[in-house]
Backbone as numpy.savetxt, mean C-alpha at the origin, in Angstrom:
# Nx Ny Nz CAx CAy CAz Cx Cy Cz
-11.58 -26.33 -24.71 -12.30 -25.74 -25.93 -11.50 -24.60 -26.46
-11.61 -24.46 -27.83 -10.96 -23.65 -28.56 -11.95 -22.37 -28.91
-11.74 -21.26 -28.51 -12.65 -20.05 -28.78 -13.05 -20.02 -30.19
-12.45 -20.46 -31.14 -12.73 -20.19 -32.37 -13.91 -21.30 -32.94
-14.07 -22.12 -31.94 -15.43 -23.15 -32.34 -16.54 -22.55 -32.06
-16.56 -21.36 -31.16 -17.77 -20.53 -31.11 -18.18 -19.88 -32.28
-17.16 -19.21 -33.03 -17.42 -18.55 -34.14 -17.93 -19.72 -35.19
-17.17 -20.78 -35.23 -17.71 -21.81 -36.34 -19.28 -22.21 -35.98
-19.46 -22.40 -34.63 -20.82 -22.70 -34.30 -21.75 -21.74 -34.78
-21.58 -20.30 -34.59 -22.49 -19.25 -34.94 -22.56 -19.13 -36.38
-21.72 -19.43 -37.26 -21.53 -19.59 -38.70 -22.54 -20.37 -39.20
-22.59 -21.66 -38.45 -23.40 -22.55 -38.99 -24.90 -22.56 -38.40
-24.87 -21.99 -37.28 -26.28 -21.71 -36.61 -26.96 -20.63 -37.61
-26.37 -19.83 -38.43 -26.75 -18.51 -39.26 -27.31 -18.99 -40.37
-26.66 -20.21 -41.02 -26.98 -20.76 -42.31 -27.64 -22.01 -42.37
-27.22 -22.64 -41.38 -27.52 -24.23 -41.64 -26.85 -24.95 -42.34
-26.04 -24.30 -43.29 -25.38 -25.38 -44.52 -23.69 -25.49 -44.01
-23.39 -26.55 -43.97 -21.87 -26.73 -43.47 -20.90 -26.37 -44.68
-21.30 -26.57 -45.96 -20.42 -26.01 -47.08 -20.24 -24.55 -46.96
-21.43 -23.77 -46.61 -21.60 -22.42 -46.87 -20.70 -22.08 -45.52
-20.82 -22.36 -44.40 -20.24 -22.00 -43.13 -18.92 -22.34 -43.25
-18.41 -23.55 -43.80 -16.92 -23.77 -43.88 -16.42 -22.76 -44.63
-17.03 -22.46 -45.65 -16.31 -21.61 -46.74 -16.25 -20.04 -46.02
-17.17 -19.72 -45.38 -16.93 -18.45 -44.73 -16.01 -18.38 -43.63
-15.59 -19.97 -43.06 -14.70 -19.93 -42.03 -13.41 -20.14 -42.61
-13.03 -20.19 -44.01 -12.04 -20.49 -44.90 -11.29 -21.83 -44.45
-12.08 -22.83 -44.40 -11.66 -24.07 -44.37 -12.42 -25.00 -45.13
-11.80 -26.44 -45.44 -12.74 -27.34 -45.95 -13.71 -27.95 -45.11
-14.95 -28.42 -45.80 -16.02 -28.80 -45.05 -15.75 -30.15 -44.04
-14.88 -30.79 -44.60 -14.66 -32.09 -43.43 -13.84 -31.40 -42.07
-12.81 -30.26 -42.52 -12.14 -29.88 -41.05 -13.35 -29.28 -40.44
-14.16 -28.35 -41.07 -15.18 -27.55 -40.35 -16.20 -28.65 -39.48
-16.41 -29.54 -40.08 -17.30 -30.61 -39.45 -16.89 -31.09 -38.34
-15.49 -31.33 -38.42 -14.71 -31.95 -37.28 -14.72 -31.06 -35.97
-14.58 -29.79 -36.44 -14.50 -28.72 -35.44 -15.97 -28.56 -34.58
-17.29 -28.94 -35.42 -18.25 -28.69 -34.65 -18.25 -29.90 -34.00
-18.16 -31.06 -34.61 -18.43 -32.47 -33.58 -17.38 -32.25 -32.42
-16.20 -31.57 -32.64 -15.49 -31.28 -31.18 -15.96 -30.74 -30.18
-16.75 -29.48 -30.77 -17.42 -28.52 -29.82 -18.54 -29.54 -29.01
-19.21 -30.03 -29.79 -20.49 -30.95 -29.18 -19.72 -32.01 -28.29
-18.74 -32.67 -28.57 -18.13 -33.55 -27.61 -17.83 -32.83 -26.50
-17.20 -31.61 -26.48 -16.53 -31.15 -25.26 -17.76 -30.65 -24.52
-18.74 -30.27 -24.92 -20.12 -29.91 -24.28 -20.86 -31.05 -23.75
-20.66 -32.43 -24.48 -21.46 -33.50 -24.19 -22.99 -33.47 -24.54
-23.16 -32.66 -25.63 -24.69 -32.45 -25.94 -24.51 -32.48 -27.59
-25.93 -32.61 -28.19 -25.81 -32.67 -29.57 -26.52 -31.18 -29.90
-25.74 -30.23 -30.80 -26.20 -29.11 -30.97 -26.93 -28.78 -32.30
-26.68 -29.67 -33.15 -27.65 -29.42 -34.57 -28.20 -30.76 -34.95
-29.38 -30.62 -35.59 -30.16 -31.75 -35.90 -29.79 -31.83 -37.55
-28.97 -33.15 -37.81 -28.49 -33.15 -39.07 -29.25 -34.02 -40.06
-30.34 -34.31 -39.54 -31.40 -35.33 -40.33 -32.37 -34.23 -41.27
-32.03 -32.88 -41.02 -32.90 -32.20 -42.01 -31.87 -31.20 -42.62
-32.40 -30.62 -43.85 -31.57 -29.80 -44.61 -32.29 -28.77 -45.05
-31.86 -27.45 -44.42 -30.43 -27.33 -43.72 -30.61 -27.75 -42.32
-29.50 -27.97 -41.78 -29.11 -28.30 -40.47 -29.77 -27.24 -39.58
-30.69 -27.90 -38.52 -31.48 -26.84 -37.41 -30.78 -27.15 -36.05
-30.91 -26.00 -35.33 -30.29 -26.28 -33.91 -31.47 -26.97 -33.12
-30.64 -27.86 -32.35 -31.59 -28.36 -31.24 -32.00 -27.44 -30.11
-32.95 -27.94 -29.16 -33.35 -27.02 -28.39 -32.21 -26.48 -27.41
-31.06 -27.65 -27.16 -29.87 -27.18 -26.52 -28.93 -26.16 -27.23
-29.06 -26.53 -28.62 -28.37 -25.54 -29.41 -28.92 -24.01 -29.60
-30.06 -23.81 -29.53 -30.83 -22.73 -29.13 -30.29 -21.94 -27.90
-30.23 -22.78 -26.81 -29.67 -22.25 -25.54 -28.25 -21.72 -25.91
-27.41 -22.64 -26.41 -25.99 -22.55 -26.62 -25.75 -21.16 -27.60
-26.60 -20.90 -28.36 -26.34 -19.98 -29.23 -26.20 -18.37 -28.66
-26.97 -18.19 -27.65 -27.05 -16.84 -26.63 -25.83 -16.83 -25.94
-25.38 -18.09 -25.40 -24.29 -18.54 -24.53 -22.88 -18.10 -25.11
-22.80 -18.73 -26.55 -21.81 -18.39 -27.30 -21.52 -16.94 -27.47
-22.54 -16.05 -28.00 -22.48 -14.83 -28.42 -22.00 -13.86 -26.91
-22.49 -14.31 -25.94 -22.28 -13.80 -24.69 -20.71 -13.84 -24.46
-20.34 -15.29 -24.63 -18.95 -15.27 -24.35 -18.07 -14.73 -25.26
-18.48 -14.50 -26.64 -17.42 -13.93 -27.59 -17.50 -12.37 -27.13
-18.61 -11.73 -26.96 -18.81 -10.58 -26.63 -18.10 -10.10 -25.45
-18.11 -10.87 -24.38 -17.29 -10.57 -23.35 -15.89 -10.91 -23.59
-15.37 -11.65 -24.21 -13.73 -11.79 -24.65 -13.29 -10.71 -25.41
-14.30 -10.05 -26.36 -14.13 -8.82 -27.08 -13.63 -7.77 -26.28
-14.39 -7.48 -25.07 -14.26 -6.55 -24.12 -12.86 -6.72 -23.37
-12.54 -7.71 -23.19 -11.20 -7.82 -22.28 -10.16 -7.05 -22.63
-9.87 -6.82 -23.71 -8.70 -6.02 -23.99 -8.63 -4.43 -23.44
-9.74 -4.08 -23.85 -10.21 -2.75 -23.49 -10.18 -2.47 -22.13
-10.95 -3.60 -21.13 -11.00 -3.68 -19.74 -9.53 -3.83 -19.13
-8.72 -4.34 -19.98 -7.38 -4.96 -19.19 -6.64 -3.42 -19.44
-6.51 -2.67 -20.31 -6.10 -1.56 -20.61 -6.70 -0.41 -19.60
-8.04 -0.50 -19.36 -8.35 0.39 -18.20 -7.77 0.09 -17.04
-8.04 -1.26 -16.46 -7.44 -1.54 -15.30 -5.87 -1.06 -15.22
-5.18 -1.44 -16.29 -3.84 -0.95 -16.14 -3.51 0.44 -16.18
-4.28 1.15 -16.51 -4.53 2.83 -16.68 -4.71 3.19 -15.13
-5.76 2.67 -14.43 -6.06 2.71 -13.06 -5.09 2.41 -12.32
-4.35 1.64 -12.51 -3.27 1.18 -11.58 -2.29 2.07 -11.80
-1.71 2.46 -12.88 -0.76 3.77 -13.02 -0.98 4.62 -12.37
-2.10 5.14 -12.45 -2.62 6.52 -11.94 -3.00 6.30 -10.29
-2.87 5.13 -9.81 -3.20 5.16 -8.44 -1.64 5.10 -7.82
-1.51 5.96 -6.70 -0.24 5.99 -5.86 -0.15 4.84 -4.76
0.67 4.26 -4.63 0.75 3.06 -3.62 1.80 3.71 -2.65
1.34 3.94 -1.46 2.37 4.84 -0.50 2.18 4.05 1.07
3.14 3.68 1.51 3.39 3.03 3.08 3.90 4.16 3.67
3.14 4.34 4.81 3.71 5.35 5.75 3.37 4.78 7.32
4.28 5.08 8.21 4.47 4.60 9.55 3.10 5.06 10.12
2.76 4.61 11.17 1.58 5.15 11.83 1.28 6.33 12.27
2.66 6.98 13.13 2.33 8.48 13.37 2.44 9.37 12.50
3.01 8.94 11.15 3.11 10.29 10.33 1.63 10.16 9.57
1.00 8.99 9.50 -0.16 8.71 8.91 -1.34 9.78 9.36
-1.17 9.83 10.99 -2.16 10.75 11.46 -2.06 11.97 11.49
-0.64 12.43 11.13 -0.14 13.85 11.72 0.31 14.39 10.27
1.56 14.16 9.73 2.09 14.84 8.91 1.53 14.38 7.35
1.04 13.34 7.10 0.69 13.05 5.92 -0.53 13.82 5.31
-1.73 13.94 6.05 -2.76 14.96 5.22 -2.41 16.03 4.86
-1.61 16.98 5.64 -1.31 18.28 5.40 -0.34 18.50 4.16
0.56 17.27 4.04 1.73 17.38 3.15 0.92 16.73 1.90
0.29 15.97 1.57 -0.51 15.65 0.57 -1.43 16.77 0.00
-1.97 17.55 1.06 -2.64 18.83 0.43 -1.53 19.79 -0.16
-0.66 20.06 0.47 0.50 20.86 -0.39 0.96 20.54 -1.46
1.14 19.25 -1.82 1.53 18.74 -2.84 0.30 19.04 -4.20
-0.95 19.34 -3.67 -1.82 19.27 -4.40 -1.78 20.53 -5.51
-1.05 21.29 -4.95 -0.94 22.90 -5.72 0.37 22.52 -6.70
0.86 21.59 -6.67 2.24 21.34 -7.56 1.70 20.29 -9.04
0.88 19.53 -8.28 0.73 18.29 -9.44 -0.67 17.88 -9.05
-1.35 16.99 -9.94 -2.53 16.14 -9.55 -2.36 15.10 -9.02
-2.79 15.08 -7.82 -2.49 13.89 -6.96 -3.74 12.88 -6.86
-3.58 12.07 -7.96 -4.83 11.07 -8.23 -5.19 10.02 -7.21
-5.83 9.00 -7.38 -5.89 8.00 -6.19 -4.83 7.68 -5.37
-4.99 7.50 -4.07 -3.77 7.07 -3.13 -4.14 5.65 -2.32
-3.66 4.65 -2.47 -3.62 3.67 -1.83 -2.75 3.88 -0.64
-3.10 3.84 0.46 -2.09 3.87 1.63 -2.00 2.69 2.41
-0.95 2.35 2.92 -0.76 1.33 3.92 -0.30 1.92 5.12
-0.70 1.96 6.10 -0.36 2.59 7.39 0.06 1.49 8.35
1.38 1.43 8.79 1.76 0.10 9.38 3.26 0.62 10.16
3.68 -0.37 11.15 5.01 -0.12 11.44 6.14 -0.03 10.37
7.35 0.48 10.89 8.27 0.71 9.91 8.68 -0.49 9.21
9.04 -1.46 9.97 9.45 -2.84 9.60 8.67 -3.28 8.51
7.25 -3.09 8.62 6.44 -4.06 7.73 6.33 -2.97 6.52
6.46 -1.61 6.82 6.61 -0.83 5.40 7.65 -0.99 4.57
8.90 -1.34 5.17 9.95 -1.63 4.50 10.02 -2.69 3.87
9.29 -3.81 4.31 8.84 -5.14 3.76 8.11 -4.89 2.41
7.38 -4.00 2.28 6.07 -3.75 1.32 7.10 -3.21 0.27
7.93 -2.12 0.77 8.78 -1.66 -0.19 9.78 -2.56 -0.89
10.41 -3.22 -0.28 11.38 -4.22 -0.77 10.63 -5.12 -1.46
9.44 -5.64 -1.37 8.67 -6.60 -2.20 8.15 -6.01 -3.50
8.10 -4.41 -3.67 7.53 -3.72 -4.75 6.02 -3.68 -4.68
5.49 -3.82 -3.45 4.13 -3.79 -3.37 3.63 -2.26 -3.24
4.44 -1.43 -2.69 4.15 0.06 -2.79 5.29 0.97 -3.46
4.99 1.88 -3.81 5.87 2.83 -4.79 6.58 3.87 -3.80
6.13 4.17 -2.89 6.89 5.21 -1.95 6.51 4.64 -0.36
7.72 5.41 0.44 7.45 4.87 1.99 7.95 6.05 2.49
7.04 6.65 3.46 7.20 7.74 4.33 7.52 7.51 5.79
8.60 7.87 6.33 8.98 7.45 7.78 10.06 8.42 8.29
10.14 8.59 9.67 11.07 9.28 10.24 12.48 8.75 10.05
13.44 9.65 9.89 14.78 9.08 9.52 15.90 9.94 10.05
17.06 9.24 10.38 18.25 9.87 11.05 19.35 9.31 10.10
20.29 10.17 9.95 21.27 9.93 8.94 22.16 8.70 9.90
22.39 8.69 10.96 23.15 7.76 11.79 22.28 6.36 12.01
21.28 6.20 11.57 20.48 5.19 11.76 20.08 4.45 10.47
20.58 3.74 9.76 20.55 2.87 8.99 19.18 2.23 8.78
18.45 1.95 7.63 17.20 1.21 7.75 17.49 0.12 6.85
16.59 -0.51 6.38 16.53 -1.92 5.57 16.46 -1.60 4.15
16.46 -0.45 3.85 16.47 0.12 2.20 17.89 0.35 1.95
18.26 -0.27 0.87 19.68 -0.16 0.34 19.83 1.10 -0.48
20.63 1.78 0.04 20.87 3.20 -0.78 21.15 2.84 -2.35
21.77 1.86 -2.55 21.97 1.77 -4.12 20.75 1.37 -4.73
19.70 1.00 -4.30 18.71 0.57 -4.84 17.52 1.57 -4.66
17.65 2.62 -3.73 16.57 3.32 -3.42 17.01 4.82 -3.21
16.04 5.94 -3.29 16.27 7.26 -3.46 15.52 7.83 -2.43
15.87 8.86 -1.65 14.89 9.58 -0.81 15.10 10.89 -0.86
14.18 11.61 -0.20 14.08 13.21 -0.37 13.57 13.59 1.02
14.18 14.73 1.78 13.81 14.99 3.05 12.21 15.88 2.70
11.25 15.64 3.42 10.11 16.16 3.08 9.60 17.07 3.86
10.32 16.92 5.19 9.91 17.44 6.71 10.73 17.22 7.65
10.58 17.72 8.98 11.20 17.57 10.12 10.32 17.31 11.12
10.94 16.51 12.12 10.11 16.57 13.51 11.31 16.10 14.62
10.75 16.11 16.06 11.34 15.98 16.97 10.95 14.85 17.90
11.77 13.98 18.38 11.26 13.16 19.31 11.67 13.48 20.67
10.64 13.60 21.62 10.87 14.43 22.71 10.04 13.27 23.96
11.15 13.18 24.95 10.53 12.17 26.19 9.80 12.98 27.02
8.71 12.61 27.05 7.47 13.27 27.83 6.99 12.51 28.84
6.15 13.26 29.83 5.41 12.86 30.89 4.43 13.59 31.49
3.53 12.91 32.00 2.15 13.58 32.60 2.89 14.54 33.50
2.22 15.93 34.01 2.72 16.72 35.07 2.32 16.28 36.16
2.98 16.68 37.23 2.52 16.30 38.78 1.78 17.35 39.19
1.33 17.51 40.32 0.66 18.74 40.89 1.19 20.07 40.85
2.56 19.96 40.81 3.31 21.14 40.68 3.50 21.63 39.32
2.74 20.99 38.32 3.05 21.24 37.01 4.42 20.85 36.32
5.17 20.32 36.88 6.53 19.53 36.55 6.22 18.42 36.07
7.24 17.66 35.18 7.12 16.28 35.01 7.16 15.44 35.87
6.19 14.44 36.05 5.91 13.53 37.08 7.01 12.49 37.25
7.59 12.49 36.12 8.67 11.46 35.89 9.94 12.26 35.01
10.90 12.12 35.65 12.13 12.86 34.91 13.33 11.98 34.57
13.90 12.22 33.44 14.96 11.31 32.98 16.37 11.92 33.72
17.18 11.08 34.36 18.27 11.85 34.99 18.73 10.40 35.58
20.18 10.41 35.47 21.12 9.49 36.02 21.31 9.53 37.43
20.78 10.70 38.15 20.90 10.94 39.42 19.56 10.77 40.39
18.48 10.26 39.51 17.17 10.16 40.01 17.09 9.23 41.26
16.14 9.81 42.38 16.31 8.87 43.29 15.76 7.74 43.51
14.56 7.41 42.34 14.08 6.40 42.29 14.09 5.94 40.90
13.69 4.50 40.34 13.96 4.34 38.74 12.77 4.97 38.36
12.94 5.34 37.16 12.07 6.05 36.38 11.51 5.09 35.11
10.02 5.21 35.38 9.38 4.43 34.51 9.57 4.65 33.01
9.88 3.80 32.11 9.82 4.21 30.60 8.79 3.40 29.74
8.12 4.16 29.07 7.20 3.32 28.09 7.94 3.32 26.66
8.13 1.99 26.24 9.10 1.70 25.13 8.57 1.34 24.00
9.11 1.39 22.93 8.46 0.71 21.60 9.04 -0.66 21.44
8.40 -1.39 20.65 8.55 -2.80 20.20 9.80 -2.75 19.16
10.38 -3.92 18.80 11.38 -3.85 17.83 10.88 -3.44 16.38
9.73 -3.76 15.84 9.00 -3.52 14.75 9.03 -1.88 14.60
8.81 -0.91 15.56 8.81 0.42 15.37 9.76 1.03 14.80
9.60 2.15 14.00 10.65 2.90 13.26 11.39 3.82 14.48
10.31 4.75 15.13 10.69 5.28 16.40 11.43 4.57 17.38
10.94 3.57 17.65 11.73 2.61 18.87 13.12 2.59 18.21
13.26 2.37 16.87 14.66 2.20 16.27 15.63 3.39 16.46
15.01 4.29 16.35 15.76 5.69 16.34 16.24 5.93 17.77
15.09 5.72 18.75 15.52 5.85 20.00 16.56 5.05 20.81
16.61 3.64 20.33 17.42 2.82 20.79 18.86 3.06 20.29
18.83 3.30 19.07 20.14 3.69 18.41 20.85 4.93 18.79
19.77 5.93 19.41 20.62 7.32 19.45 20.62 7.88 21.16
19.75 6.80 21.79 19.64 7.38 23.01 19.77 6.02 23.98
20.01 4.78 23.45 20.17 3.68 23.96 21.06 3.66 25.17
22.55 3.95 25.05 23.44 4.24 25.75 23.07 5.06 27.18
22.53 6.12 26.51 22.36 7.15 27.81 21.12 6.28 28.63
20.19 5.71 28.26 19.32 4.98 28.98 19.91 4.15 29.84
20.93 3.26 29.19 21.47 2.15 30.06 22.13 2.55 31.34
22.56 3.87 31.27 23.26 4.53 32.49 22.34 5.35 33.27
21.31 5.58 33.01 20.15 6.21 33.75 19.63 4.99 34.47
18.86 5.73 35.33 18.29 4.96 36.71 16.83 4.58 35.99
16.38 3.77 34.83 15.38 3.70 34.14 14.77 2.14 34.38
13.17 1.82 34.31 12.86 0.83 34.49 11.74 0.65 33.04
11.63 -0.24 32.26 10.89 -0.43 31.06 9.81 -1.20 31.95
8.41 -0.20 31.75 7.20 -0.85 32.39 6.35 -1.22 31.30
6.31 -0.65 29.97 5.37 -0.93 29.08 5.94 -0.76 27.76
5.75 -1.54 26.88 6.03 -2.02 25.42 4.78 -1.69 24.53
5.20 -1.11 23.27 3.94 -1.05 22.35 4.69 -0.59 21.02
3.96 -0.57 19.88 4.59 -0.43 18.65 4.05 0.94 18.03
3.02 1.15 18.79 2.07 2.59 18.34 2.66 3.78 19.02
2.79 4.67 18.70 3.18 5.95 19.52 1.93 6.47 19.86
0.82 6.29 19.33 -0.50 6.61 19.70 -0.78 6.10 20.95
-0.51 4.95 21.23 -0.67 3.99 22.36 0.22 4.44 23.58
1.35 4.80 23.22 2.52 5.34 24.22 1.88 6.58 24.66
1.34 7.45 23.91 1.06 8.74 24.27 -0.22 8.61 25.09
-1.30 7.79 24.96 -2.31 7.52 25.99 -1.68 7.17 27.24
-0.85 6.40 27.57 -0.09 5.83 28.56 0.63 6.96 29.46
1.30 7.69 28.61 1.83 8.87 29.24 1.03 9.87 29.74
-0.18 9.87 29.06 -1.09 11.14 29.44 -1.91 10.52 30.97
-1.76 9.23 30.79 -2.36 8.59 32.27 -1.31 8.45 33.46
-0.30 9.06 32.87 1.01 9.04 33.97 1.66 7.97 34.31
1.83 6.90 33.54 2.46 5.64 33.46 3.88 5.50 33.52
4.21 7.04 32.68 6.14 6.83 32.61 6.36 7.85 31.59
7.53 7.74 31.23 8.12 8.67 30.35 7.89 8.03 28.89
7.61 8.69 27.83 7.68 8.09 26.43 8.06 9.04 25.47
9.05 8.66 24.43 9.59 9.47 23.18 8.53 9.59 22.32
7.95 10.73 22.25 6.75 10.91 21.20 7.12 12.18 20.21
6.89 11.98 18.88 7.14 13.01 17.84 6.44 14.37 18.24
6.94 15.03 18.30 6.22 16.57 18.18 5.25 16.88 17.61
4.98 16.09 16.30 4.00 16.26 15.18 2.66 15.63 16.18
2.99 14.73 17.00 1.58 14.12 17.67 1.31 14.72 18.56
1.97 15.38 19.42 1.93 15.85 20.90 1.69 17.45 21.00
1.82 18.06 19.91 1.86 19.44 19.90 0.95 20.27 20.96
-0.22 19.68 20.66 -1.45 20.32 21.39 -1.30 19.99 23.01
-0.91 18.83 23.19 -0.74 18.23 24.75 0.31 18.95 25.38
1.54 19.36 24.54 2.47 20.00 25.34 2.04 21.59 25.52
1.30 22.13 24.28 0.81 23.44 24.62 -0.16 23.60 25.91
-1.07 22.27 26.02 -2.10 22.64 26.99 -1.59 21.90 28.35
-0.06 21.52 28.22 0.57 21.20 29.57 -0.21 19.86 30.15
-0.63 19.28 29.05 -1.12 17.88 29.66 -0.02 16.77 29.52
0.95 17.07 28.59 2.38 16.55 28.75 3.45 17.46 28.89
4.41 17.07 29.49 5.62 18.20 29.69 6.76 17.20 29.55
8.06 18.11 28.90 9.01 17.40 28.67 9.79 16.94 29.96
10.28 15.71 29.81 10.73 14.91 30.85 12.14 14.80 31.16
12.97 15.67 30.30 14.52 15.69 30.35 14.93 16.92 29.68
16.16 16.88 29.76 16.95 18.26 28.92 16.98 17.97 27.36
17.59 19.08 26.98 17.70 19.08 25.53 18.52 17.91 25.04
19.50 17.12 26.04 20.42 16.28 25.36 19.36 14.92 25.30
18.38 14.94 25.60 17.37 13.70 25.50 16.69 13.60 24.25
16.45 14.92 23.53 15.62 14.97 22.50 16.22 14.51 21.38
15.57 13.93 20.46 16.22 13.45 19.00 15.48 14.21 17.75
16.41 15.18 17.02 15.96 15.69 15.94 16.02 14.90 14.62
15.03 14.58 14.05 15.00 13.71 12.98 14.29 14.17 11.68
14.43 13.64 10.64 13.73 14.11 9.18 12.65 13.41 9.04
11.73 14.00 8.11 10.51 13.10 7.56 11.08 12.80 6.27
11.48 11.53 5.82 11.60 11.39 4.56 10.75 10.33 3.53
10.87 10.64 2.32 10.10 9.79 1.20 10.94 8.89 0.50
10.73 7.82 0.60 11.65 6.90 -0.04 11.05 6.40 -1.38
12.01 5.83 -2.55 11.35 5.39 -3.40 12.41 4.47 -4.06
12.04 3.39 -4.95 12.96 2.79 -5.82 13.42 3.24 -6.67
14.98 2.96 -7.30 15.69 3.51 -8.17 14.98 3.19 -9.74
14.03 2.23 -9.67 13.70 1.71 -10.89 12.44 2.75 -11.18
12.33 2.73 -12.70 11.29 3.83 -13.03 9.86 3.39 -12.50
9.11 4.46 -12.39 7.73 4.06 -12.03 6.81 4.84 -12.98
5.38 4.30 -12.85 4.44 4.89 -13.50 4.57 6.43 -13.50
4.00 6.94 -14.95 3.72 8.06 -15.28 3.24 9.18 -13.78
2.32 8.68 -13.33 1.74 9.46 -12.20 2.54 9.47 -10.92
3.25 8.21 -10.73 4.20 8.41 -9.51 5.32 9.09 -9.81
5.87 9.06 -11.11 6.99 9.91 -11.27 6.56 11.42 -11.12
5.45 11.79 -11.38 4.94 13.18 -11.26 4.92 13.59 -9.97
4.44 12.56 -8.96 4.21 12.83 -7.53 5.69 12.87 -6.76
6.57 12.07 -7.50 8.02 12.35 -6.97 8.65 13.74 -7.53
8.47 13.95 -8.60 8.91 15.31 -8.88 8.39 16.46 -8.20
7.03 16.35 -7.86 6.33 17.50 -7.09 6.90 17.33 -5.65
7.03 16.29 -4.96 7.44 16.34 -3.76 8.90 16.87 -3.59
9.86 16.32 -4.73 11.28 16.95 -4.48 11.29 18.36 -4.75
10.58 18.90 -5.53 10.52 20.41 -5.72 10.00 21.07 -4.50
8.95 20.50 -3.93 8.43 21.16 -2.75 9.45 21.00 -1.66
10.20 19.98 -1.52 11.16 19.96 -0.45 12.25 20.96 -0.76
12.52 21.64 -2.15 13.68 22.41 -2.22 13.54 23.93 -1.48
């Protein structure tokens, strides 16, 4: 169906005169009549009683008049609604963040940026780093927040992405304390028994960092991987339960360390100092996203 047929129909419904309606619609009467007939054929009903002069609407035609008006009114609103959707979309910040940072770093960081710019609606995806990187590469998010180390390359090509350091963190091997208050499990190459380790799955960004930066030392130590998960919060729970040693971000376990519910399970050589980085594409972003990036960049200086 051609939408202009609805205007033809309403013009004829108003006057009942084919010649006058055709003139109003800037076409010949034969051409106008063919369009009215085409509309009736598309609907499969008769809209006008042509035996009377002027032509009058059939009962179905009366019903269709309100339908035609409603359709045209709805269509007329579409451009304004489309622009409203586009404006809302451009104002919404689409951010992916790893689970650990979503729970700890992100809320306070966003709050600090609000003093520099208007942070509009935020659409957050909290997931493992591998999935967050995929969302970034697919263009489904504008920003990615994650732990990062210069010696551990990620999946985001530096030529196609920019990043800025927005914070720092430490990955610390911890264990529940024993009765003497010291770590129940301690990382040491000379340990008498095998040290149970709570490990991250391959999808985990923290796991990627630990394997790359401390993997060789772990291979040389007397350890046994007893549990694997992709969430730091899960490994934290297992560590609190005394199940083994886990590398956990300081941002996640500050209270537990202060309260001695978790204690360090190795010397300084086992710690990993990392950055918290915000990534974006090199391509231009909507105005609100560019303002957010500028605020994050200035705050980091």
